[in-house]
Amino acid sequence: MVMTDGRAVLRGRGTRDERVLDTVLRVEGLTKRYGRRVAVQGLALKLRRGEVLGLLGPNGAGKTTAIAMILGLVRPDAGTIEILGVDATRERERALRRVGAIIESPSFYPYLSGIDNLRVLALARGGVPERRFAEVLELVGLTGRERERVSSYSLGMRQRLAIAGALLHQPELLILDEPTNGLDPQGMAEIRQLILRLAAEGQTILLCSHLLYEVQQVCDRVVILSQGQVVAEGDVEELLAQRTRTALRVDDPPRAIELLSEVEWIERIEQEGDLLLLTMPSERQFELSALLHAHGIAVGELRVQSRTLEEFFLDVTGPSTTPGGRGVA
Amino acid sequence: MRTLIRMELLKLRKRRMTWIMLGMLVGLRLAGTAFSVFWSSQAGVEPEIRERILASATLPNTIPDALNFIAGLGAFLLAILTAASMGSEYSWGTLRAIIGSGVPRSRFLAAKLIALSTAAVAYTVVPLVIVVGAAVPMAWLLDRPIMASGIDGPWVGDVLLMMARTVLPLLAQVAMAFAITVVTRSQAAGVGVALAATFVEPLAALVLDMLGGALAAIADYLLLVNAQALMQYNGFGTVQVPQGTLSQTHAVLVILDWMALYVTTALLVFRRRDIEVRSAA
Ligand SMILES: Nc1ncnc2c1ncn2[C@@H]1O[C@H](COP(=O)(O)OP(=O)(O)OP(=O)(O)O)[C@@H](O)[C@H]1O
Ligand SMILES: [Mg+2]
């Protein structure tokens, strides 16, 4: 199992203060229990300025609960949350001043127009100039529809309005909880484009999703949650590289399995038809081939299967996962 | 804090329910007056009753009578408005958006209560002004003096006092519906319990009174009993209240205590509790 520790946190030189501010969000040991059920267990997150971090996990993994704690909606049972160097559990108001967030489904006053809903959010924040409304509406592509009641908006429009609302005060940290939830493919693509655009402009983003495709496209780094616990984390590319599988076709599969299950660097062996799928570092394929050859097993095909984040995800969050274990499936 | 109050006022002002209920308050009072005036002109109505109805339709008596009406129906409507205002924050999920933007919970509650209190004042002042305005053509139609005699001394102060006696119980009603909605997180419960209390309380007061002794004393500390006692003092000049009516000071203090209890409860519960983030199933 990949358990990368949130490697280099502090980027670059500079005085200590500058470097501290370079960490936009730092979460440690965050825990929340609902009765016996643990929603989030010892979550650690570090988010640097300009980074897009994906918080990934299946339904009920604890993503929303984690965000709710960061936003001070839900009280953690344990752990610390620091936003731009401010302790969010002690000074919630000050810590959240530079944060914009959408959590769970977009929520608005249905009887108000789009722009009045923004006005409400702006008054909650305080100090947002009126001209900012036009800017954010433009950014999310809702210009011209802002005078209509939100109750007449499509779900996609609501999602976009929610993002506009989160951007009103030009936050340094943008937290998006399932921003494409319930959208059709077209709507999803629009939101994804919007997130990519924001990211390109240097916006720091924490993106929660159970859609791997989305995260793979948008995020620099991912943290994968399952049942409240981090099961994997790291650079998207690296995670995928570490977990590539090698497909192998041999003349005598049972003997090959017997032989290979003794090999230390092969983490897992699966059989799919007449193919053997080995979870192992891809750079050891020559070694593999030599080994099989030495034991008189003929190799018909040997190729590295690059995996999508999707497969990886299912692998680390799936019910059949035996962390760190290996076996024949 | 000022921007938060503006936010809450914006939400109330743009909500159709706010205006519909204000319209009901004005409309029902005017319609009721018109109907009873019409009815009193029928043959067979005792002159004494007719005189009372006509006096109630014109100045100055229309003022305390209208305030009595507002105290009754207005309390009802404000309970609904309050429960709707707070309850829909939960059901629409807007609460997590607002609180999640960093607004301190207690300040949010305070701003909402202040906005709703403003509504309570508006629900008293606006209908009163319209009713007084309507009393002038009414007097002309009925061929009565615009302002019947019988008032001696300064009456503006009396009117202001009467309004205060009306608004205070309304504020208590707002606080009650608010606290129930915060505790139950449900608009329906807020409306339901607040309305049920309006029916149950007088009943309870009656039963307690019948049981007598120490129990009867408890009735003196019920919210509505004191609200009603306070309203008894509405009138011009020196008002004759029935024997045994609770004193104004007693009534005001008890009502303020109830308000403090409700507001504190709402605050304590709201500050401690997590805000539900799962969408309503
Ligand atoms: N108020 C609550 N009371 C009890 N259990 C809760 C509560 N809120 C969340 N949970 C539980 O905590 C776990 C994590 O839920 P959470 O909503 O954080 O998951 P999620 O990763 O956001 O899932 P989804 O992808 O469905 O949004 C779930 O098992 C959920 O049932
Ligand atoms: Mg969620």
mmCIF file with all atom_site columns, N, CA and C in Angstrom, chain B residues 169-208:
data_model
loop_
_atom_site.group_PDB
_atom_site.id
_atom_site.type_symbol
_atom_site.label_atom_id
_atom_site.label_alt_id
_atom_site.label_comp_id
_atom_site.label_asym_id
_atom_site.label_entity_id
_atom_site.label_seq_id
_atom_site.pdbx_PDB_ins_code
_atom_site.Cartn_x
_atom_site.Cartn_y
_atom_site.Cartn_z
_atom_site.occupancy
_atom_site.B_iso_or_equiv
_atom_site.pdbx_formal_charge
_atom_site.auth_seq_id
_atom_site.auth_comp_id
_atom_site.auth_asym_id
_atom_site.auth_atom_id
_atom_site.pdbx_PDB_model_num
ATOM 1   N N  . PRO B 1 169 ? -45.407 41.375 23.695 1.00 0.00 ? 169 PRO B N  1
ATOM 2   C CA . PRO B 1 169 ? -45.800 39.958 23.587 1.00 0.00 ? 169 PRO B CA 1
ATOM 3   C C  . PRO B 1 169 ? -45.503 39.363 22.208 1.00 0.00 ? 169 PRO B C  1
ATOM 4   N N  . LEU B 1 170 ? -45.574 40.209 21.169 1.00 0.00 ? 170 LEU B N  1
ATOM 5   C CA . LEU B 1 170 ? -45.258 39.695 19.836 1.00 0.00 ? 170 LEU B CA 1
ATOM 6   C C  . LEU B 1 170 ? -43.794 39.261 19.776 1.00 0.00 ? 170 LEU B C  1
ATOM 7   N N  . LEU B 1 171 ? -42.935 40.063 20.385 1.00 0.00 ? 171 LEU B N  1
ATOM 8   C CA . LEU B 1 171 ? -41.512 39.715 20.410 1.00 0.00 ? 171 LEU B CA 1
ATOM 9   C C  . LEU B 1 171 ? -41.294 38.408 21.163 1.00 0.00 ? 171 LEU B C  1
ATOM 10  N N  . ALA B 1 172 ? -42.063 38.241 22.236 1.00 0.00 ? 172 ALA B N  1
ATOM 11  C CA . ALA B 1 172 ? -41.932 36.998 22.995 1.00 0.00 ? 172 ALA B CA 1
ATOM 12  C C  . ALA B 1 172 ? -42.362 35.812 22.133 1.00 0.00 ? 172 ALA B C  1
ATOM 13  N N  . GLN B 1 173 ? -43.405 36.037 21.344 1.00 0.00 ? 173 GLN B N  1
ATOM 14  C CA . GLN B 1 173 ? -43.887 34.988 20.449 1.00 0.00 ? 173 GLN B CA 1
ATOM 15  C C  . GLN B 1 173 ? -42.809 34.629 19.422 1.00 0.00 ? 173 GLN B C  1
ATOM 16  N N  . VAL B 1 174 ? -42.156 35.669 18.891 1.00 0.00 ? 174 VAL B N  1
ATOM 17  C CA . VAL B 1 174 ? -41.060 35.450 17.938 1.00 0.00 ? 174 VAL B CA 1
ATOM 18  C C  . VAL B 1 174 ? -39.967 34.626 18.612 1.00 0.00 ? 174 VAL B C  1
ATOM 19  N N  . ALA B 1 175 ? -39.611 35.008 19.819 1.00 0.00 ? 175 ALA B N  1
ATOM 20  C CA . ALA B 1 175 ? -38.536 34.298 20.528 1.00 0.00 ? 175 ALA B CA 1
ATOM 21  C C  . ALA B 1 175 ? -38.909 32.846 20.757 1.00 0.00 ? 175 ALA B C  1
ATOM 22  N N  . MET B 1 176 ? -40.179 32.617 21.065 1.00 0.00 ? 176 MET B N  1
ATOM 23  C CA . MET B 1 176 ? -40.613 31.246 21.331 1.00 0.00 ? 176 MET B CA 1
ATOM 24  C C  . MET B 1 176 ? -40.534 30.407 20.054 1.00 0.00 ? 176 MET B C  1
ATOM 25  N N  . ALA B 1 177 ? -41.131 30.891 18.978 1.00 0.00 ? 177 ALA B N  1
ATOM 26  C CA . ALA B 1 177 ? -41.108 30.135 17.715 1.00 0.00 ? 177 ALA B CA 1
ATOM 27  C C  . ALA B 1 177 ? -39.665 29.922 17.257 1.00 0.00 ? 177 ALA B C  1
ATOM 28  N N  . PHE B 1 178 ? -38.843 30.913 17.489 1.00 0.00 ? 178 PHE B N  1
ATOM 29  C CA . PHE B 1 178 ? -37.437 30.837 17.093 1.00 0.00 ? 178 PHE B CA 1
ATOM 30  C C  . PHE B 1 178 ? -36.722 29.721 17.848 1.00 0.00 ? 178 PHE B C  1
ATOM 31  N N  . ALA B 1 179 ? -36.908 29.734 19.165 1.00 0.00 ? 179 ALA B N  1
ATOM 32  C CA . ALA B 1 179 ? -36.229 28.727 19.988 1.00 0.00 ? 179 ALA B CA 1
ATOM 33  C C  . ALA B 1 179 ? -36.687 27.324 19.612 1.00 0.00 ? 179 ALA B C  1
ATOM 34  N N  . ILE B 1 180 ? -37.987 27.169 19.407 1.00 0.00 ? 180 ILE B N  1
ATOM 35  C CA . ILE B 1 180 ? -38.499 25.827 19.069 1.00 0.00 ? 180 ILE B CA 1
ATOM 36  C C  . ILE B 1 180 ? -37.927 25.376 17.730 1.00 0.00 ? 180 ILE B C  1
ATOM 37  N N  . THR B 1 181 ? -37.860 26.299 16.777 1.00 0.00 ? 181 THR B N  1
ATOM 38  C CA . THR B 1 181 ? -37.335 25.927 15.459 1.00 0.00 ? 181 THR B CA 1
ATOM 39  C C  . THR B 1 181 ? -35.856 25.575 15.545 1.00 0.00 ? 181 THR B C  1
ATOM 40  N N  . VAL B 1 182 ? -35.104 26.329 16.316 1.00 0.00 ? 182 VAL B N  1
ATOM 41  C CA . VAL B 1 182 ? -33.667 26.033 16.441 1.00 0.00 ? 182 VAL B CA 1
ATOM 42  C C  . VAL B 1 182 ? -33.466 24.675 17.113 1.00 0.00 ? 182 VAL B C  1
ATOM 43  N N  . VAL B 1 183 ? -34.246 24.433 18.172 1.00 0.00 ? 183 VAL B N  1
ATOM 44  C CA . VAL B 1 183 ? -34.059 23.180 18.898 1.00 0.00 ? 183 VAL B CA 1
ATOM 45  C C  . VAL B 1 183 ? -34.478 21.981 18.046 1.00 0.00 ? 183 VAL B C  1
ATOM 46  N N  . THR B 1 184 ? -35.601 22.113 17.339 1.00 0.00 ? 184 THR B N  1
ATOM 47  C CA . THR B 1 184 ? -36.090 20.974 16.553 1.00 0.00 ? 184 THR B CA 1
ATOM 48  C C  . THR B 1 184 ? -35.523 20.963 15.137 1.00 0.00 ? 184 THR B C  1
ATOM 49  N N  . ARG B 1 185 ? -34.916 22.047 14.713 1.00 0.00 ? 185 ARG B N  1
ATOM 50  C CA . ARG B 1 185 ? -34.406 22.200 13.352 1.00 0.00 ? 185 ARG B CA 1
ATOM 51  C C  . ARG B 1 185 ? -35.499 21.976 12.320 1.00 0.00 ? 185 ARG B C  1
ATOM 52  N N  . SER B 1 186 ? -36.718 22.295 12.698 1.00 0.00 ? 186 SER B N  1
ATOM 53  C CA . SER B 1 186 ? -37.818 22.031 11.779 1.00 0.00 ? 186 SER B CA 1
ATOM 54  C C  . SER B 1 186 ? -38.820 23.179 11.783 1.00 0.00 ? 186 SER B C  1
ATOM 55  N N  . GLN B 1 187 ? -39.138 23.625 10.574 1.00 0.00 ? 187 GLN B N  1
ATOM 56  C CA . GLN B 1 187 ? -40.108 24.693 10.423 1.00 0.00 ? 187 GLN B CA 1
ATOM 57  C C  . GLN B 1 187 ? -41.485 24.238 10.912 1.00 0.00 ? 187 GLN B C  1
ATOM 58  N N  . ALA B 1 188 ? -41.854 23.021 10.541 1.00 0.00 ? 188 ALA B N  1
ATOM 59  C CA . ALA B 1 188 ? -43.172 22.506 10.920 1.00 0.00 ? 188 ALA B CA 1
ATOM 60  C C  . ALA B 1 188 ? -43.312 22.457 12.441 1.00 0.00 ? 188 ALA B C  1
ATOM 61  N N  . ALA B 1 189 ? -42.260 21.991 13.105 1.00 0.00 ? 189 ALA B N  1
ATOM 62  C CA . ALA B 1 189 ? -42.320 21.910 14.564 1.00 0.00 ? 189 ALA B CA 1
ATOM 63  C C  . ALA B 1 189 ? -42.410 23.311 15.154 1.00 0.00 ? 189 ALA B C  1
ATOM 64  N N  . GLY B 1 190 ? -41.659 24.254 14.574 1.00 0.00 ? 190 GLY B N  1
ATOM 65  C CA . GLY B 1 190 ? -41.683 25.632 15.062 1.00 0.00 ? 190 GLY B CA 1
ATOM 66  C C  . GLY B 1 190 ? -43.082 26.211 14.998 1.00 0.00 ? 190 GLY B C  1
ATOM 67  N N  . VAL B 1 191 ? -43.721 26.050 13.850 1.00 0.00 ? 191 VAL B N  1
ATOM 68  C CA . VAL B 1 191 ? -45.077 26.566 13.679 1.00 0.00 ? 191 VAL B CA 1
ATOM 69  C C  . VAL B 1 191 ? -46.028 25.793 14.588 1.00 0.00 ? 191 VAL B C  1
ATOM 70  N N  . GLY B 1 192 ? -45.922 24.472 14.514 1.00 0.00 ? 192 GLY B N  1
ATOM 71  C CA . GLY B 1 192 ? -46.845 23.613 15.245 1.00 0.00 ? 192 GLY B CA 1
ATOM 72  C C  . GLY B 1 192 ? -46.835 23.871 16.733 1.00 0.00 ? 192 GLY B C  1
ATOM 73  N N  . VAL B 1 193 ? -45.652 23.821 17.307 1.00 0.00 ? 193 VAL B N  1
ATOM 74  C CA . VAL B 1 193 ? -45.570 23.976 18.759 1.00 0.00 ? 193 VAL B CA 1
ATOM 75  C C  . VAL B 1 193 ? -45.983 25.384 19.178 1.00 0.00 ? 193 VAL B C  1
ATOM 76  N N  . ALA B 1 194 ? -45.562 26.383 18.398 1.00 0.00 ? 194 ALA B N  1
ATOM 77  C CA . ALA B 1 194 ? -45.911 27.759 18.759 1.00 0.00 ? 194 ALA B CA 1
ATOM 78  C C  . ALA B 1 194 ? -47.425 27.957 18.726 1.00 0.00 ? 194 ALA B C  1
ATOM 79  N N  . LEU B 1 195 ? -48.067 27.397 17.704 1.00 0.00 ? 195 LEU B N  1
ATOM 80  C CA . LEU B 1 195 ? -49.518 27.549 17.603 1.00 0.00 ? 195 LEU B CA 1
ATOM 81  C C  . LEU B 1 195 ? -50.221 26.725 18.681 1.00 0.00 ? 195 LEU B C  1
ATOM 82  N N  . ALA B 1 196 ? -49.719 25.507 18.884 1.00 0.00 ? 196 ALA B N  1
ATOM 83  C CA . ALA B 1 196 ? -50.326 24.659 19.906 1.00 0.00 ? 196 ALA B CA 1
ATOM 84  C C  . ALA B 1 196 ? -50.264 25.365 21.253 1.00 0.00 ? 196 ALA B C  1
ATOM 85  N N  . ALA B 1 197 ? -49.137 26.015 21.525 1.00 0.00 ? 197 ALA B N  1
ATOM 86  C CA . ALA B 1 197 ? -48.980 26.713 22.800 1.00 0.00 ? 197 ALA B CA 1
ATOM 87  C C  . ALA B 1 197 ? -50.053 27.782 22.965 1.00 0.00 ? 197 ALA B C  1
ATOM 88  N N  . THR B 1 198 ? -50.402 28.443 21.853 1.00 0.00 ? 198 THR B N  1
ATOM 89  C CA . THR B 1 198 ? -51.410 29.498 21.929 1.00 0.00 ? 198 THR B CA 1
ATOM 90  C C  . THR B 1 198 ? -52.765 28.938 22.358 1.00 0.00 ? 198 THR B C  1
ATOM 91  N N  . PHE B 1 199 ? -53.005 27.655 21.999 1.00 0.00 ? 199 PHE B N  1
ATOM 92  C CA . PHE B 1 199 ? -54.274 27.068 22.414 1.00 0.00 ? 199 PHE B CA 1
ATOM 93  C C  . PHE B 1 199 ? -54.169 26.410 23.784 1.00 0.00 ? 199 PHE B C  1
ATOM 94  N N  . VAL B 1 200 ? -53.056 25.739 23.974 1.00 0.00 ? 200 VAL B N  1
ATOM 95  C CA . VAL B 1 200 ? -52.908 24.943 25.193 1.00 0.00 ? 200 VAL B CA 1
ATOM 96  C C  . VAL B 1 200 ? -52.738 25.835 26.422 1.00 0.00 ? 200 VAL B C  1
ATOM 97  N N  . GLU B 1 201 ? -52.001 26.919 26.239 1.00 0.00 ? 201 GLU B N  1
ATOM 98  C CA . GLU B 1 201 ? -51.701 27.766 27.394 1.00 0.00 ? 201 GLU B CA 1
ATOM 99  C C  . GLU B 1 201 ? -52.942 28.304 28.097 1.00 0.00 ? 201 GLU B C  1
ATOM 100 N N  . PRO B 1 202 ? -53.877 28.898 27.354 1.00 0.00 ? 202 PRO B N  1
ATOM 101 C CA . PRO B 1 202 ? -55.079 29.397 28.045 1.00 0.00 ? 202 PRO B CA 1
ATOM 102 C C  . PRO B 1 202 ? -55.834 28.269 28.743 1.00 0.00 ? 202 PRO B C  1
ATOM 103 N N  . LEU B 1 203 ? -55.845 27.105 28.090 1.00 0.00 ? 203 LEU B N  1
ATOM 104 C CA . LEU B 1 203 ? -56.498 25.947 28.703 1.00 0.00 ? 203 LEU B CA 1
ATOM 105 C C  . LEU B 1 203 ? -55.811 25.584 30.013 1.00 0.00 ? 203 LEU B C  1
ATOM 106 N N  . ALA B 1 204 ? -54.478 25.514 29.928 1.00 0.00 ? 204 ALA B N  1
ATOM 107 C CA . ALA B 1 204 ? -53.692 25.171 31.110 1.00 0.00 ? 204 ALA B CA 1
ATOM 108 C C  . ALA B 1 204 ? -53.946 26.199 32.207 1.00 0.00 ? 204 ALA B C  1
ATOM 109 N N  . ALA B 1 205 ? -53.995 27.474 31.804 1.00 0.00 ? 205 ALA B N  1
ATOM 110 C CA . ALA B 1 205 ? -54.227 28.538 32.779 1.00 0.00 ? 205 ALA B CA 1
ATOM 111 C C  . ALA B 1 205 ? -55.573 28.336 33.475 1.00 0.00 ? 205 ALA B C  1
ATOM 112 N N  . LEU B 1 206 ? -56.565 27.953 32.648 1.00 0.00 ? 206 LEU B N  1
ATOM 113 C CA . LEU B 1 206 ? -57.913 27.753 33.170 1.00 0.00 ? 206 LEU B CA 1
ATOM 114 C C  . LEU B 1 206 ? -57.930 26.609 34.185 1.00 0.00 ? 206 LEU B C  1
ATOM 115 N N  . VAL B 1 207 ? -57.302 25.504 33.779 1.00 0.00 ? 207 VAL B N  1
ATOM 116 C CA . VAL B 1 207 ? -57.262 24.321 34.651 1.00 0.00 ? 207 VAL B CA 1
ATOM 117 C C  . VAL B 1 207 ? -56.535 24.655 35.949 1.00 0.00 ? 207 VAL B C  1
ATOM 118 N N  . LEU B 1 208 ? -55.392 25.311 35.824 1.00 0.00 ? 208 LEU B N  1
ATOM 119 C CA . LEU B 1 208 ? -54.611 25.663 37.006 1.00 0.00 ? 208 LEU B CA 1
ATOM 120 C C  . LEU B 1 208 ? -55.425 26.555 37.939 1.00 0.00 ? 208 LEU B C  1
#
